[in-house]
Coordinates of C-alpha atoms in Angstrom, one line a residue:
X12 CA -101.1 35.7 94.5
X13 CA -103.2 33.1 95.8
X14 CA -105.2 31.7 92.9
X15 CA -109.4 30.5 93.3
X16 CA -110.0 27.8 91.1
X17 CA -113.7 27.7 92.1
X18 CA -114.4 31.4 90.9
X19 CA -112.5 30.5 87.7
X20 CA -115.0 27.9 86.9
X21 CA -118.2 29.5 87.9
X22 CA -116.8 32.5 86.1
X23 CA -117.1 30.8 82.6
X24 CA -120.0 27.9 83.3
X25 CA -122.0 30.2 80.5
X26 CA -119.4 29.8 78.1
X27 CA -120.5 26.5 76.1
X28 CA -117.8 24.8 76.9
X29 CA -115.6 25.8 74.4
X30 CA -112.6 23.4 74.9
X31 CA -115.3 20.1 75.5
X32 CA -113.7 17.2 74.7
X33 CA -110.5 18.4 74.5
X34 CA -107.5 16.6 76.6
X35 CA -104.6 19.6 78.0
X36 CA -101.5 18.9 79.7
X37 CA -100.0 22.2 81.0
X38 CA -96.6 21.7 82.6
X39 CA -95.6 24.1 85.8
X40 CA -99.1 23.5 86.6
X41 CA -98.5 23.7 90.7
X42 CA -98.5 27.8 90.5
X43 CA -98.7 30.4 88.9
X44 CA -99.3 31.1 85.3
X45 CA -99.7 26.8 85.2
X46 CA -102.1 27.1 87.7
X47 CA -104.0 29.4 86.4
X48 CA -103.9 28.1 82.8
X49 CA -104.8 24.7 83.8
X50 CA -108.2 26.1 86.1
X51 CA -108.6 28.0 82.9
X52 CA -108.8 25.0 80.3
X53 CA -111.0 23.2 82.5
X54 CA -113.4 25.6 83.2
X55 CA -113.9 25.5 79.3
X56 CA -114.3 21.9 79.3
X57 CA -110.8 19.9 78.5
X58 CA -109.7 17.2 80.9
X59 CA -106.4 18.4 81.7
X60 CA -103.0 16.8 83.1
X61 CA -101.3 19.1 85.5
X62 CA -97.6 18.3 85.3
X63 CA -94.8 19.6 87.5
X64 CA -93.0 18.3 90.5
X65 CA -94.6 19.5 93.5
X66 CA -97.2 16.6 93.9
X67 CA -98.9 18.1 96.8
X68 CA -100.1 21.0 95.3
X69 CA -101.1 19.7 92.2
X70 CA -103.9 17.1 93.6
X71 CA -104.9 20.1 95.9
X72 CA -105.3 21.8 92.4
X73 CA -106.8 19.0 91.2
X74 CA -109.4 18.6 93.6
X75 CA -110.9 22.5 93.2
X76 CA -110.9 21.9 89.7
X77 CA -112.9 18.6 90.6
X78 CA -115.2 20.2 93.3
X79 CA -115.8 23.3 90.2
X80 CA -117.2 20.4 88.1
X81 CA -113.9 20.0 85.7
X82 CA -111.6 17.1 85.5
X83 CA -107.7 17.3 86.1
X84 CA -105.7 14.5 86.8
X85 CA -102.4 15.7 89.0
X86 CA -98.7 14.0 87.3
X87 CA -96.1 14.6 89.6
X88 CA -92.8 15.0 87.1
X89 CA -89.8 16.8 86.9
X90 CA -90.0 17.9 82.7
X91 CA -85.9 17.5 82.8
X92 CA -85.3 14.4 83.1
X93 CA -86.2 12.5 79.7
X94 CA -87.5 9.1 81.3
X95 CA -90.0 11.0 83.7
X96 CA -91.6 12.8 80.8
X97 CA -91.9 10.0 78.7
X98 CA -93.5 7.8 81.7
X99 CA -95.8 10.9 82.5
X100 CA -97.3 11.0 78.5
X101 CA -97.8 7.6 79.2
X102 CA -100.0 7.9 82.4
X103 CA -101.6 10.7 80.6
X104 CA -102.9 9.0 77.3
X105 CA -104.5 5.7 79.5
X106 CA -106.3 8.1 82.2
X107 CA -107.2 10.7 79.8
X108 CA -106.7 9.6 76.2
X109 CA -105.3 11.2 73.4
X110 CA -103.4 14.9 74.3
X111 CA -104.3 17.8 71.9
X112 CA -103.1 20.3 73.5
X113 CA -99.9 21.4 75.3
X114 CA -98.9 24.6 77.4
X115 CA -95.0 24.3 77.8
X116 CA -94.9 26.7 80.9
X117 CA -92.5 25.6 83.3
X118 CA -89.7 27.7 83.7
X119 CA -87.1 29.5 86.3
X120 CA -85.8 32.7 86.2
X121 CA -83.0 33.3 88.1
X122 CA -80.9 36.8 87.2
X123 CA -77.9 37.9 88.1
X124 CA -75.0 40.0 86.7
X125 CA -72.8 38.3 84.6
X126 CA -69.5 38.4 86.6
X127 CA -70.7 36.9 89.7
X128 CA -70.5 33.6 87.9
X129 CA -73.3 31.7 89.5
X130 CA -73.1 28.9 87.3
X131 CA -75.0 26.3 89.1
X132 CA -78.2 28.9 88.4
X133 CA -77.1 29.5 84.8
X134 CA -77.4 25.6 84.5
X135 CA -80.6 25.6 86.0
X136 CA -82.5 27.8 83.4
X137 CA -80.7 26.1 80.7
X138 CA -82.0 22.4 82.1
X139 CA -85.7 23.7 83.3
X140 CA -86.3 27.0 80.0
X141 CA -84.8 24.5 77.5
X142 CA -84.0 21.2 78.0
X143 CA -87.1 21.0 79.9
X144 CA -89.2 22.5 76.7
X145 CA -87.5 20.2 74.5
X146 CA -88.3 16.9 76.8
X147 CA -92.2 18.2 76.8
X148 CA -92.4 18.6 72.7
X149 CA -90.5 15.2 71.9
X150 CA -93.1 13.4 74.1
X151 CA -96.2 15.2 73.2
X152 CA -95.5 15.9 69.7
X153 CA -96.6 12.6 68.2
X154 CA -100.1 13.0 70.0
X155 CA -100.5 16.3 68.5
X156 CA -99.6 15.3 64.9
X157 CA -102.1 12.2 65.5
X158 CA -105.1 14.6 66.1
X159 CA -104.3 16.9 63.6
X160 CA -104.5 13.8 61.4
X161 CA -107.6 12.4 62.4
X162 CA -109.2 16.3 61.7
X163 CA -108.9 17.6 65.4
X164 CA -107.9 20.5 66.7
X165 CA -103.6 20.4 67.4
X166 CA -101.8 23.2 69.7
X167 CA -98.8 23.1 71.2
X168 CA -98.1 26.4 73.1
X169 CA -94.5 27.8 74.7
X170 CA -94.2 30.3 77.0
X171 CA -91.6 32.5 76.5
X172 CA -90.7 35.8 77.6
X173 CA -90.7 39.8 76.5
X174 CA -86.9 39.1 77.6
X175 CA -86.8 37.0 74.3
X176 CA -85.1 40.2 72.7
X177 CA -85.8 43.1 75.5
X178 CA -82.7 43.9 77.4
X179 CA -82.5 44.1 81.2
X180 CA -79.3 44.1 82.9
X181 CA -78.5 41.1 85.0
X182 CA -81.1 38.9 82.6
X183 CA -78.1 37.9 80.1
X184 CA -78.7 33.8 80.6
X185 CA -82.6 33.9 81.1
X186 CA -83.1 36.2 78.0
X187 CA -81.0 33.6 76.5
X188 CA -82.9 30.6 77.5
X189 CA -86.2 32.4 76.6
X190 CA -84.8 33.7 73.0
X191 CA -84.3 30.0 72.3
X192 CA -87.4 29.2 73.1
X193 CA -89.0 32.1 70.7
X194 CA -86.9 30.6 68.5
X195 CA -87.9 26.7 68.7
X196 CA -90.9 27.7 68.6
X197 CA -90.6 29.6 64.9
X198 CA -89.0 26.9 63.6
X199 CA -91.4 24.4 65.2
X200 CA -94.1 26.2 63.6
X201 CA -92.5 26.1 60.2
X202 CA -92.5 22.0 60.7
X203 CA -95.8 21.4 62.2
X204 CA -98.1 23.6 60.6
X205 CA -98.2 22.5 57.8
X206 CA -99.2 18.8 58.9
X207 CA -102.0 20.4 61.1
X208 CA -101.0 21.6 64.3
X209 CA -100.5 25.1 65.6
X210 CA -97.6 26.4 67.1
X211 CA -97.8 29.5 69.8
X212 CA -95.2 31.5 71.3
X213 CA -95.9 33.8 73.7
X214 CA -94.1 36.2 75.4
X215 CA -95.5 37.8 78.7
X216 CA -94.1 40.8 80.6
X217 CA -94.0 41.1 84.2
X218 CA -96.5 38.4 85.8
X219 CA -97.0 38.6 89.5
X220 CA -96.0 34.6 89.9
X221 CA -93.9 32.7 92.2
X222 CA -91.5 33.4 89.6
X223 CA -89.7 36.5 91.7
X224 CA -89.5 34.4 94.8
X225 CA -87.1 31.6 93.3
X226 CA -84.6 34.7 92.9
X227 CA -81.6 33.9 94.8
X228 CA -79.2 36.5 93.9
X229 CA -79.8 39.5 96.9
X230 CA -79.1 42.5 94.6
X231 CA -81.1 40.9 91.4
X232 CA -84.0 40.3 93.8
X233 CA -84.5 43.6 95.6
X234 CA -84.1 45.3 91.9
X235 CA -87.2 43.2 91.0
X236 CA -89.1 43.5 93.8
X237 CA -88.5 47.3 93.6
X238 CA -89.7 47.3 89.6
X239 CA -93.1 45.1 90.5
X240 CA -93.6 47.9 93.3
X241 CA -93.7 50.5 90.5
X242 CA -95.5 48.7 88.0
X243 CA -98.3 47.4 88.3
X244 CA -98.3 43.2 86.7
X245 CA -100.6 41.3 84.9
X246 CA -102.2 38.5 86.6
X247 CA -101.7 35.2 86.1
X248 CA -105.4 34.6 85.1
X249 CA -105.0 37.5 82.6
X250 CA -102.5 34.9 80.3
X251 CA -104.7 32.4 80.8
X252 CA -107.8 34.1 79.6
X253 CA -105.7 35.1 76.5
X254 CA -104.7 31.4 76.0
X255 CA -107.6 29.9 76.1
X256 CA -109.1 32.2 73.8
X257 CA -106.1 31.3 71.4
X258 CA -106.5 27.9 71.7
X259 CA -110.7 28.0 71.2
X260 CA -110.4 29.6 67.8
X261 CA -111.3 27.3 64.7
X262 CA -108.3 25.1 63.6
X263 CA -107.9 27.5 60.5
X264 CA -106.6 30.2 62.7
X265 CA -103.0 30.2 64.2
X266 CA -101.6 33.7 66.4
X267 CA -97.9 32.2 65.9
X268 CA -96.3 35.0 68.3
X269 CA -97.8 37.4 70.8
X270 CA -96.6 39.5 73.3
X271 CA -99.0 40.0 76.7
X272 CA -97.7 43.3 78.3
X273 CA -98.9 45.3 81.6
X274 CA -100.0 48.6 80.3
X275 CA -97.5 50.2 82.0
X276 CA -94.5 48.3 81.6
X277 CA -92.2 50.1 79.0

């Protein structure tokens, strides 16, 4: 679903600018549930980094957030490979200062019954759902804690999955991969609170994304694209308005785990 950054922005100018002078870096920011997050944040006034590989589409991204009267500065990055991440929170803080918020979306899901064995897609959403989590938190962390200390609002926020603990057949390594991540995120929570920075996991249900079309597995794919065709998804825009509202509540208030559902998705 094609996403319209300008309508996002002129859809909230009214709002007071709730996030103003805020700094955002949302990862898997090229599409999707990124994409939409990212338009989100800077419609409500944070300067936001968009981070994920595809470099094209993220200074197109950038420039309607621009031409909507926000500020996003495009960081192209693949969030597995340590040395990238760590050079990206580097270009961050000197062009946009000090992060104080993180959305840890980037993510793959690629399902497929177990005894076919595709390995090399297993590895995948093990490197991208998890390592690639991990990479984001170790570099951003330390920025977090530092505004939590100087008073500021601190959020670091993981996107998960309903397949955290709901069972589908065929989603065996993604549920796993995405029950870590529910998981890290607990125990994060249990570390960082406390020193002043909230810690968010949430879980959506089916999101109509580019997420489906990365499927590679024939039978996996048609099952899914037969189960959006019967139930109707949230949209992307519908996590992001969610988010931000999260993330615009007084630093007193933490939602450590919620779960965004389409109403008729059992």
């Amino acid at each position: 679903m094609a996403h319209n950054t300008s309508s996002t922005v002129a859809a909230h100018t009214g709002t007071g600018s709730p996030l103003a002078g805020r700094v955002a870096v949302v990862t898997g920011a090229s599409s999707g549930i990124g994409a939409a997050v990212a338009s989100r944040l800077a419609a409500d006034g944070a300067r936001v980094a968009l981070l994920a590989r595809r470099a094209d589409r993220l200074s197109a991204l950038a420039e309607e957030i621009a031409a909507a009267g926000g500020e996003a500065l495009p960081v192209a990055v693949d969030v597995t490979d340590a040395d990238q991440v760590s050079a990206a929170a580097e270009t961050v803080a000197a062009r946009l200062g000090r992060v104080d918020l993180v959305v840890n979306n980037a993510g793959v899901a690629l399902p497929s019954m177990i005894d076919k064995g595709r390995t090399d897609d297993w590895q995948r959403m093990i490197d991208l759902n998890v390592t690639g989590v991990l990479r984001v938190v170790h570099a951003f962390v330390p920025a977090l804690l530092a505004a939590a200390e100087a008073g500021a609002p601190a959020d670091l926020v993981n996107i998960s999955s309903v397949s955290a603990d709901v069972i589908y057949p065929g989603w065996a390594v993604y549920a796993a991969t995405k029950a870590a991540v529910t998981q890290f995120s607990a125990t994060l929570r249990a570390e960082l609170g406390g020193r002043g920075v909230r810690v968010t996991n949430i879980e959506p249900g089916m999101v109509d994304s580019e997420l489906r079309e990365n499927v590679s597995d024939p039978e996996a794919k048609a099952a899914l694209d037969e189960f959006a065709e019967a139930v109707p998804s949230l949209e992307a825009g519908d996590l992001a308005d969610v988010l931000a509202f999260l993330v615009s509540r007084p630093s007193r208030v933490n939602l450590p785990k919620l779960r965004i559902m389409p109403t008729w998705q059992a």
